[in-house]
XYZ file of C-alpha atoms in Angstrom:
490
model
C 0.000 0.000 0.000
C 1.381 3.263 -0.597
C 0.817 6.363 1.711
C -2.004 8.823 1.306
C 0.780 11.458 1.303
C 1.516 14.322 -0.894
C 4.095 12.848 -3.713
C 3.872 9.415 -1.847
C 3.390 7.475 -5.471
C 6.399 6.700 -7.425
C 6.965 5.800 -11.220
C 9.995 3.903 -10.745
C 10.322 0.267 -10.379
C 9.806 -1.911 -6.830
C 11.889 -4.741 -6.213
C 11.102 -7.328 -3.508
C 12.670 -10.455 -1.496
C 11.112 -12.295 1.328
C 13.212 -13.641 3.916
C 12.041 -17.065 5.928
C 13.568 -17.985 9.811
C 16.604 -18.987 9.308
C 17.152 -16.081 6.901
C 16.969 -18.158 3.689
C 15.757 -15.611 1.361
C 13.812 -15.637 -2.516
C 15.092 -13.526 -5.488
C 14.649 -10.328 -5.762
C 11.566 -9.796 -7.829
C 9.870 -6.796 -9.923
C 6.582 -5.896 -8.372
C 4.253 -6.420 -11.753
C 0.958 -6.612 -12.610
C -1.751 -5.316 -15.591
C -2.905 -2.394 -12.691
C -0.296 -1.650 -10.776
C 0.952 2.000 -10.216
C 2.209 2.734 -6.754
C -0.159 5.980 -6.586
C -0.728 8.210 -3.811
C -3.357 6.135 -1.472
C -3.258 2.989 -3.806
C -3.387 -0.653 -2.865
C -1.892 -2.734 -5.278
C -2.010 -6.556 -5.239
C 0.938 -9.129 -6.770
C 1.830 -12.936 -7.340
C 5.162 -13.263 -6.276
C 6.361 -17.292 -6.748
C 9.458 -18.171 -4.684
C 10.716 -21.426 -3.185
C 9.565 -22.596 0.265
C 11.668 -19.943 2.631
C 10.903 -22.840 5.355
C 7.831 -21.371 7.387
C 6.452 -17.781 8.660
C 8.688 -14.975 7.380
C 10.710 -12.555 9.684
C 11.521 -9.650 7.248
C 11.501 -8.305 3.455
C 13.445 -6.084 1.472
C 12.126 -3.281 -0.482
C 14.409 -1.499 -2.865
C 13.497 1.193 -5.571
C 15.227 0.598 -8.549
C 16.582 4.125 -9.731
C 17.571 4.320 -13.232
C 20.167 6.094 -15.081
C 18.410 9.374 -13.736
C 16.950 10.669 -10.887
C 13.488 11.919 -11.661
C 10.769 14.073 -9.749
C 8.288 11.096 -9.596
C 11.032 8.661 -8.305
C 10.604 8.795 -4.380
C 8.635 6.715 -2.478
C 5.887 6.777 0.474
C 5.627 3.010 1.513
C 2.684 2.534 3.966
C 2.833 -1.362 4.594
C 3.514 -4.650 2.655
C 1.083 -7.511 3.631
C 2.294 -10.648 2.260
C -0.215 -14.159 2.336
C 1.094 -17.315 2.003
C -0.682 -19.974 0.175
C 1.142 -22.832 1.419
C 1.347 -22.188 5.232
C -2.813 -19.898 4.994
C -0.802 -17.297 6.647
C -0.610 -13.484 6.882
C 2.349 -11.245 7.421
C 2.461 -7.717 8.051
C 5.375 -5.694 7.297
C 4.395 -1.618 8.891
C 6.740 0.721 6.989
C 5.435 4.579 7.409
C 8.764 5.426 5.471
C 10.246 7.047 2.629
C 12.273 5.670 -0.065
C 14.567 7.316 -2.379
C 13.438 10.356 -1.197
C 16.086 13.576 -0.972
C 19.920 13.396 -2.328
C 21.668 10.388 -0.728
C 18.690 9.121 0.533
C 18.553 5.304 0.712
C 16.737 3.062 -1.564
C 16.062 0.191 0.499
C 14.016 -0.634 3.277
C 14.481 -3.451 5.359
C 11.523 -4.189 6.962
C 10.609 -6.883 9.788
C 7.644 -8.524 10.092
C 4.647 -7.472 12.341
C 1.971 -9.819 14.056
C -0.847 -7.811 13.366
C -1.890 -5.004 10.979
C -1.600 -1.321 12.062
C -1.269 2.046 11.462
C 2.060 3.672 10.094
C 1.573 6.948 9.672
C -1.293 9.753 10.105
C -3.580 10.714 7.596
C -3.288 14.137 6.108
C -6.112 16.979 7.094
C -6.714 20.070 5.875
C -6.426 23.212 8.367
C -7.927 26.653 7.598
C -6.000 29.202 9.063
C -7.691 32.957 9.881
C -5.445 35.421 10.989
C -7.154 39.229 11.857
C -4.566 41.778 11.614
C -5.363 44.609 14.681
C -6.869 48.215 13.655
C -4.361 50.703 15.471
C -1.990 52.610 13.561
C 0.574 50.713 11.524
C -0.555 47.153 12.360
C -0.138 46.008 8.592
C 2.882 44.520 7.860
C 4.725 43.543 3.811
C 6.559 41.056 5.393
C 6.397 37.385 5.087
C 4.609 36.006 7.620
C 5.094 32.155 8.667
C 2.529 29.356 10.944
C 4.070 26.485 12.628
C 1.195 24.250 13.856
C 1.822 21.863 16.902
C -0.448 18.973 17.457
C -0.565 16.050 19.980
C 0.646 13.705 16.758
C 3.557 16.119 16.088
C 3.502 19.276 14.253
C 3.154 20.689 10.683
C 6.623 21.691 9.150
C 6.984 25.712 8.848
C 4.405 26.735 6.266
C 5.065 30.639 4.433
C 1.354 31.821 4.352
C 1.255 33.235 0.768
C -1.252 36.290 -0.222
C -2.176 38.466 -2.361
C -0.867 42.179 -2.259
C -3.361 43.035 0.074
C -2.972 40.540 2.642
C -1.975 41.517 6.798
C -3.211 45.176 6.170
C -4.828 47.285 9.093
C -7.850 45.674 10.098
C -8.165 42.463 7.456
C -9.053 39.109 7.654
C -7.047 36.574 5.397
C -7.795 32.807 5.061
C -4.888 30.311 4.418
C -5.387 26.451 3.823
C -2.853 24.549 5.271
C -2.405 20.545 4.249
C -0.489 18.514 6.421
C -0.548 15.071 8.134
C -3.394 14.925 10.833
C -2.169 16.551 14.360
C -4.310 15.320 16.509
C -5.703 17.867 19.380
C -4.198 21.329 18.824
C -2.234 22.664 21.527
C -0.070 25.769 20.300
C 1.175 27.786 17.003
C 4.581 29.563 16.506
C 3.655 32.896 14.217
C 5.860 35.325 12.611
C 7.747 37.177 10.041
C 10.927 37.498 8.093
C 11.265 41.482 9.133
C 11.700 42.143 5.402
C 10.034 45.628 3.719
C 9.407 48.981 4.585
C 7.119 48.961 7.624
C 7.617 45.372 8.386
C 6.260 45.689 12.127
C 2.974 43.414 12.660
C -0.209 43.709 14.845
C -1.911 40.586 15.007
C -4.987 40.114 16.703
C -6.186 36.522 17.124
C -5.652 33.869 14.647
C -8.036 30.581 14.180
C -7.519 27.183 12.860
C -10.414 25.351 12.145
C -10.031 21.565 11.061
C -12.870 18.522 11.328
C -12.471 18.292 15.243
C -13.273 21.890 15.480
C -12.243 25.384 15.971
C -9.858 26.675 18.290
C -8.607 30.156 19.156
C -5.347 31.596 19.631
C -5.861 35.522 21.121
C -2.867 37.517 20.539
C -3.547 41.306 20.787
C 0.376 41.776 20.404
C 3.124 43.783 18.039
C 5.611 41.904 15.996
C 7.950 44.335 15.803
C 11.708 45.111 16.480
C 10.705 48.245 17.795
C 7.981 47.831 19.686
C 6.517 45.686 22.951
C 9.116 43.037 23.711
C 11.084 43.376 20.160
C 10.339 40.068 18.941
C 9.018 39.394 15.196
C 7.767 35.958 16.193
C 5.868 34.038 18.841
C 3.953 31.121 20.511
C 0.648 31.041 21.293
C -1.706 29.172 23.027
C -5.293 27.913 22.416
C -7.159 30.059 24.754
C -3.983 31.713 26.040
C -4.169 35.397 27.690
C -4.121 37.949 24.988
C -2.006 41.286 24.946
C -3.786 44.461 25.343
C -7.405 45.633 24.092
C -7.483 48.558 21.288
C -8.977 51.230 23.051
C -10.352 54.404 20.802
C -9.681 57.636 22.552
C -11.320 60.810 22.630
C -9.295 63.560 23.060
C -10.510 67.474 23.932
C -8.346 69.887 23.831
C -9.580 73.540 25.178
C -7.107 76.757 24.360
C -6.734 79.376 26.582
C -8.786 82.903 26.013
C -5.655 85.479 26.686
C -4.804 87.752 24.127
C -2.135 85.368 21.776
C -3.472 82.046 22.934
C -3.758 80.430 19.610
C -0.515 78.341 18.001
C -0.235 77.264 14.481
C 2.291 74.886 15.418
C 1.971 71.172 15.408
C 0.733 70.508 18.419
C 1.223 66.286 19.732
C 0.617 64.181 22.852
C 1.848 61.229 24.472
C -0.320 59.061 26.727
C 1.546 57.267 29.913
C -0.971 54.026 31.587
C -0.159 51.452 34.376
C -0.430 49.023 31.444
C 1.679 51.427 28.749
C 2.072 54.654 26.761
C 1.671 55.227 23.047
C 3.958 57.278 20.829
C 3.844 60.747 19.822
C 0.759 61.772 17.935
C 0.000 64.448 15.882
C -3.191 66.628 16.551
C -4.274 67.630 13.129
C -7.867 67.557 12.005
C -8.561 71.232 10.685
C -6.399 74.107 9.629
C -7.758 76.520 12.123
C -6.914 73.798 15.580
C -5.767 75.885 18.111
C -6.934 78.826 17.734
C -7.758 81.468 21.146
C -10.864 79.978 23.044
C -11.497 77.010 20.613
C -12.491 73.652 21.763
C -10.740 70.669 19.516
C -11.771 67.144 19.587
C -9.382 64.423 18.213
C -10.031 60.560 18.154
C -7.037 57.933 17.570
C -7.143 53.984 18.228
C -4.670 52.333 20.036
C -3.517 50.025 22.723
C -5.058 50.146 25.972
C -2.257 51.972 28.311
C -4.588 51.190 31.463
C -5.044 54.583 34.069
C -3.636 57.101 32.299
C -0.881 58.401 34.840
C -0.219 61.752 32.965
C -0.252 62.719 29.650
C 3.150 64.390 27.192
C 1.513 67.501 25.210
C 3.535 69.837 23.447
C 4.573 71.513 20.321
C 7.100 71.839 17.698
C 7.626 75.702 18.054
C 7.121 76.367 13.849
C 5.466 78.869 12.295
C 4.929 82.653 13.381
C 3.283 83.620 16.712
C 3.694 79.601 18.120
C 3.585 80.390 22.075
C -0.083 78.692 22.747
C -1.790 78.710 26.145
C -3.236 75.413 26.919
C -6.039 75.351 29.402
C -7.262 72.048 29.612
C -7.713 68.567 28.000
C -10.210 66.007 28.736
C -9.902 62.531 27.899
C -12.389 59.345 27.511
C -11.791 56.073 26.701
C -14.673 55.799 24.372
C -14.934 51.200 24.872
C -14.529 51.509 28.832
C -15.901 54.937 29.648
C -12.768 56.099 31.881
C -13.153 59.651 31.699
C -9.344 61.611 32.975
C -9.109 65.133 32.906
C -5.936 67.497 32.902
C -6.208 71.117 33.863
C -3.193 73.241 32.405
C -3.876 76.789 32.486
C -0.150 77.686 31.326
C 2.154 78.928 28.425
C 3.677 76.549 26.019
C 6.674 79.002 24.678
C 10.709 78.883 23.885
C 10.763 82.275 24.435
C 9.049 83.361 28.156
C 8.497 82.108 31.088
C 9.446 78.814 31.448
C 10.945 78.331 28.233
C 9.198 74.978 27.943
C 7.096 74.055 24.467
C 6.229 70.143 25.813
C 4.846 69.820 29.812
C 3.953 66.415 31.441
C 0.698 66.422 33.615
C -0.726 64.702 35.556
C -4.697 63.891 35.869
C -6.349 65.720 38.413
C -8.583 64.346 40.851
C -12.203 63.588 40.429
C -14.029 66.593 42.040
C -17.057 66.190 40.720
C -17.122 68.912 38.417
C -16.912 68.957 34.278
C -16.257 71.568 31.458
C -19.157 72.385 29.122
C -18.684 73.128 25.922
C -21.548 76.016 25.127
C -22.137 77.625 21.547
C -24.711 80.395 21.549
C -26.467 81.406 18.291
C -27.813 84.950 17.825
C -30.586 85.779 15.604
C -29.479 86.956 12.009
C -32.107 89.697 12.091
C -31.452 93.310 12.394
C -30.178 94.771 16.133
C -31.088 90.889 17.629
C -27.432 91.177 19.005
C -26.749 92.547 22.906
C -23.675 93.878 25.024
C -25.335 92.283 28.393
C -24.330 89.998 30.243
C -25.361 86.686 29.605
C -25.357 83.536 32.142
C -26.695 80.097 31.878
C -27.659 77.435 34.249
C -27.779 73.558 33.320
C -30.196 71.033 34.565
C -29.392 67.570 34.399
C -30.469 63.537 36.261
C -27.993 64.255 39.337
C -28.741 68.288 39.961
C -27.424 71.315 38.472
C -24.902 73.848 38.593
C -24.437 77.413 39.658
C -25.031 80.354 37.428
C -22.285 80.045 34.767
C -21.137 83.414 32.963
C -20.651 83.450 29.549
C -18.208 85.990 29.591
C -15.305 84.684 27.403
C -15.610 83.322 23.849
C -13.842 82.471 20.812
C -15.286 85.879 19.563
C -13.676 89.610 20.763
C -17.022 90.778 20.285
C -20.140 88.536 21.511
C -23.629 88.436 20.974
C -23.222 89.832 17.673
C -26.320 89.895 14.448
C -26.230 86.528 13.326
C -23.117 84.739 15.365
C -21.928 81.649 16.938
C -20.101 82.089 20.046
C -18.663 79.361 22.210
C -17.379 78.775 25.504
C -15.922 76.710 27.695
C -17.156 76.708 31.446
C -16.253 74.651 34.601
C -19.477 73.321 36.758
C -21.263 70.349 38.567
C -21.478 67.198 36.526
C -25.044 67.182 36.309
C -25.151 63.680 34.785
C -27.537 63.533 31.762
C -28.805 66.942 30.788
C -32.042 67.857 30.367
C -32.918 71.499 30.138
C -31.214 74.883 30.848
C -32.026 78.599 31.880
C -30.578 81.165 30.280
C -30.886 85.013 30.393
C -29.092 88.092 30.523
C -28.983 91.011 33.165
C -29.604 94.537 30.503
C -27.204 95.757 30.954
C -25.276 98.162 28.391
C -27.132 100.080 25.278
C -29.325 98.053 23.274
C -29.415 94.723 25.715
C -32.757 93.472 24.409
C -31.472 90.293 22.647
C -32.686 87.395 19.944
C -31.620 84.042 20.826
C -31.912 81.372 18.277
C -30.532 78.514 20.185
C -27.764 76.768 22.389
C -25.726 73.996 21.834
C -24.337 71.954 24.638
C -22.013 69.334 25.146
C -20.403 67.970 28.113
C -16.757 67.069 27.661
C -16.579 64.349 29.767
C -18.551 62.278 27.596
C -19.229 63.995 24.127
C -22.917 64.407 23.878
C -24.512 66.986 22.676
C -27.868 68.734 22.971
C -29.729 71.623 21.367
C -32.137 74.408 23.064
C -33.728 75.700 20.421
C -35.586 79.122 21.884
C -35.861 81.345 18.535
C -37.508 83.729 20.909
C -36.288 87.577 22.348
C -35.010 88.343 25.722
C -36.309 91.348 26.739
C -37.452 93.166 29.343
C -40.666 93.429 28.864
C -41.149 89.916 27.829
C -38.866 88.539 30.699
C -34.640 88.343 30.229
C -34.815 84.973 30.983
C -36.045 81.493 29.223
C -36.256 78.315 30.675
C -34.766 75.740 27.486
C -35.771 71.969 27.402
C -32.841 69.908 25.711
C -33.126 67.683 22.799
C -30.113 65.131 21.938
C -28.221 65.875 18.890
């Protein structure tokens, strides 16, 4: 029988000779018949005559006769021989599991004792369908080539390259790979990696799964393979159901500018997040040409590795272009998949040339005190003299109280209240939980107070929802300078 193996048949010709007890053996004779071919997973059946070897035999000899040249098809997979004879209406099985005439200088006989019963010499080959998810932070794709070892309770599966297209192992795909090998029993581990070759060769992998017919089973990774990052190594072991590395965790990040004369920068600005569990790199804050500017509130998301409790944050900037001092006042930050809110008052310069001299600060998060920063945008009415110089204050309601009257006294505007303009601020009070209303009014003061309010926008920072007050309505005295605003979600 030859072995259900890849290239286990053979073209060449198969010699045999039986050997009896008291090793008397027969010719060697050519394995013939009509339907005979030695194929992959074949049985084929012979008469060999010989002299009486002088009862049950103890061992054959298998040879593969190689001709004047070697050829592709000339190596052998020999399962098992099972020889009856007529004379003593016996069987005798001869287990092989072996190659013959396989690789250069590889022998091309097998000597092969006898066996007294039939078994199994090698395992069958199975089919294993690989999945490999490639993680979704920043540079997780990798051009290298990446490589599976699969380890089994029966052994394990010979280093396979995992062969793609082009767009295989980019950020956030899912490839499929078919791996054949000899059955490997219950799955117990992988070794996974790359050769480090191309530009960018640094991996994220996620999980990878191997299904075969006893099942599927899981190997969580949530690690870099990557000379420079994590523990520098391009390749690992993993384990069915082992512990993975860290979550991706998407953060939001709020960054509020100061309101002093000069505040703005048109520098690149970048932070650095520091956890219990780690820190990320550098990252650029860039979503709009005007970031940064006096008063404004930016919000910037970016997916990464979990770094655990953020211990303090790295915030800076490069110092480039004209006027590049910036006054930071705060930033807020939520991880968006586990809700941990952090927030990191500032209130200082970031400049080469004053002060401190410092363009990059570390700080630290400051402790919970129950209070948030509201980001409030305040439209005037567009028509004719619906703008006011009074002072205007607001109060917001929410599920766990409110908060005190809040002045809106300093906006991203010089001017405020104007015909037909946004203004925004941001103001510290109460975390009021979920909001649901607000009152807002002014006090007359100044020429011309009486005012048109088309509506407020509100979001608190800590969590980045937003609702709308529409109100469309004038504040004046004679109709009241005050109006009580029920929110709707945005």
């Amino acid at each position: 029988t030859t072995g259900d193996l890849p290239g286990a048949g053979t073209n060449a010709p198969i010699l045999l000779t039986l050997v009896g007890p008291d090793g008397k053996a027969s010719e060697e004779t050519r394995l013939e018949s009509p339907n005979a071919s030695f194929a992959r997973g074949k049985t084929d059946v012979f008469a060999v005559k010989t002299d009486y070897l002088g009862g049950p035999l103890t061992k054959i000899r298998v040879r593969l006769q190689s001709g004047l040249f070697t050829f592709v098809g000339d190596a052998w997979f020999l399962d098992k021989v099972v020889v009856y004879s007529e004379k003593d209406q016996t069987t005798h099985y001869f287990l092989a599991g072996a190659w013959i005439g396989e690789g250069k200088g590889a022998t091309l006989t097998r000597e092969i004792s006898a066996s007294d019963k039939d078994g199994h010499t090698y395992f069958p080959m199975e089919t294993y369908t690989v999945t490999i998810t490639t993680g979704k932070c920043r540079g997780a794709g990798t051009d290298s080539n990446v490589f599976i070892i699969i380890y089994g309770e029966n052994g394990d599966s010979g280093r396979h390259e995992l062969d793609a297209p082009v767009s295989a192992f980019e950020k956030g795909s899912v490839d499929v790979f078919r791996i054949h090998c000899t059955d490997l029993g219950k799955i117990s581990r992988i070794r996974i990696g790359h050769d480090g070759t191309g530009i960018g060769s640094g991996w994220f992998c996620e999980s990878v799964k191997i299904s075969s017919k006893l099942g599927e089973v899981t190997f969580p990774c949530r690690r870099w393979f990557d000379i420079s990052e994590d523990d520098h190594n391009i390749e690992r072991e993993l384990y069915v159901d082992g512990k993975p590395g860290r979550a991706l965790a998407l953060y939001r990040i709020t960054v509020i500018t100061g309101l002093d004369r000069g505040a703005g920068t048109d520098s690149n600005v970048f932070i650095a997040l520091f956890g219990a569990d780690g820190q990320t790199e550098k990252i650029r804050l860039d979503n709009d040409k005007n970031n940064f500017e006096r008063g404004h509130i930016d919000i910037f998301s970016f997916e990464t590795l979990d770094v655990g409790p953020i211990k303090y944050i790295l915030i800076g900037h490069d110092g480039r272009g004209i006027g590049s001092a910036w006054l930071l006042d705060k930033v807020f930050i939520v991880n968006e998949v586990t809700n941990q809110r952090w927030s990191f008052p500032c209130k200082k310069w970031f400049d080469s040339t004053s002060g401190d001299n410092l363009t990059e600060r570390k700080i630290e998060p400051a402790v919970n005190s129950g209070t948030t920063t509201y980001q409030v945008k305040v439209y005037t009415g567009s028509a004719r003299g619906s703008g006011t110089d009074a002072n205007v204050f607001v109060v917001i309601f929410g599920s766990k109280g409110k908060t005190n009257e809040l002045p809106l006294k300093f906006g991203d505007n010089v001017n405020l209240f104007e015909d037909g303009q946004c203004d925004t601020f941001a103001v510290d009070g109460t975390d009021v939980g979920e909001v649901t209303q607000i009152i807002i009014r002014h006090d007359n003061a100044g020429f011309g107070s009486d005012w048109l309010l088309d509506k407020v926008e509100l979001c608190d920072q800590a969590v980045g929802i937003w609702w709308s007050f529409p109100c469309n309505a004038w504040l004046e005295k004679s109709k009241g300078l005050s109006k009580t605003l029920k929110g709707i979600r945005m």
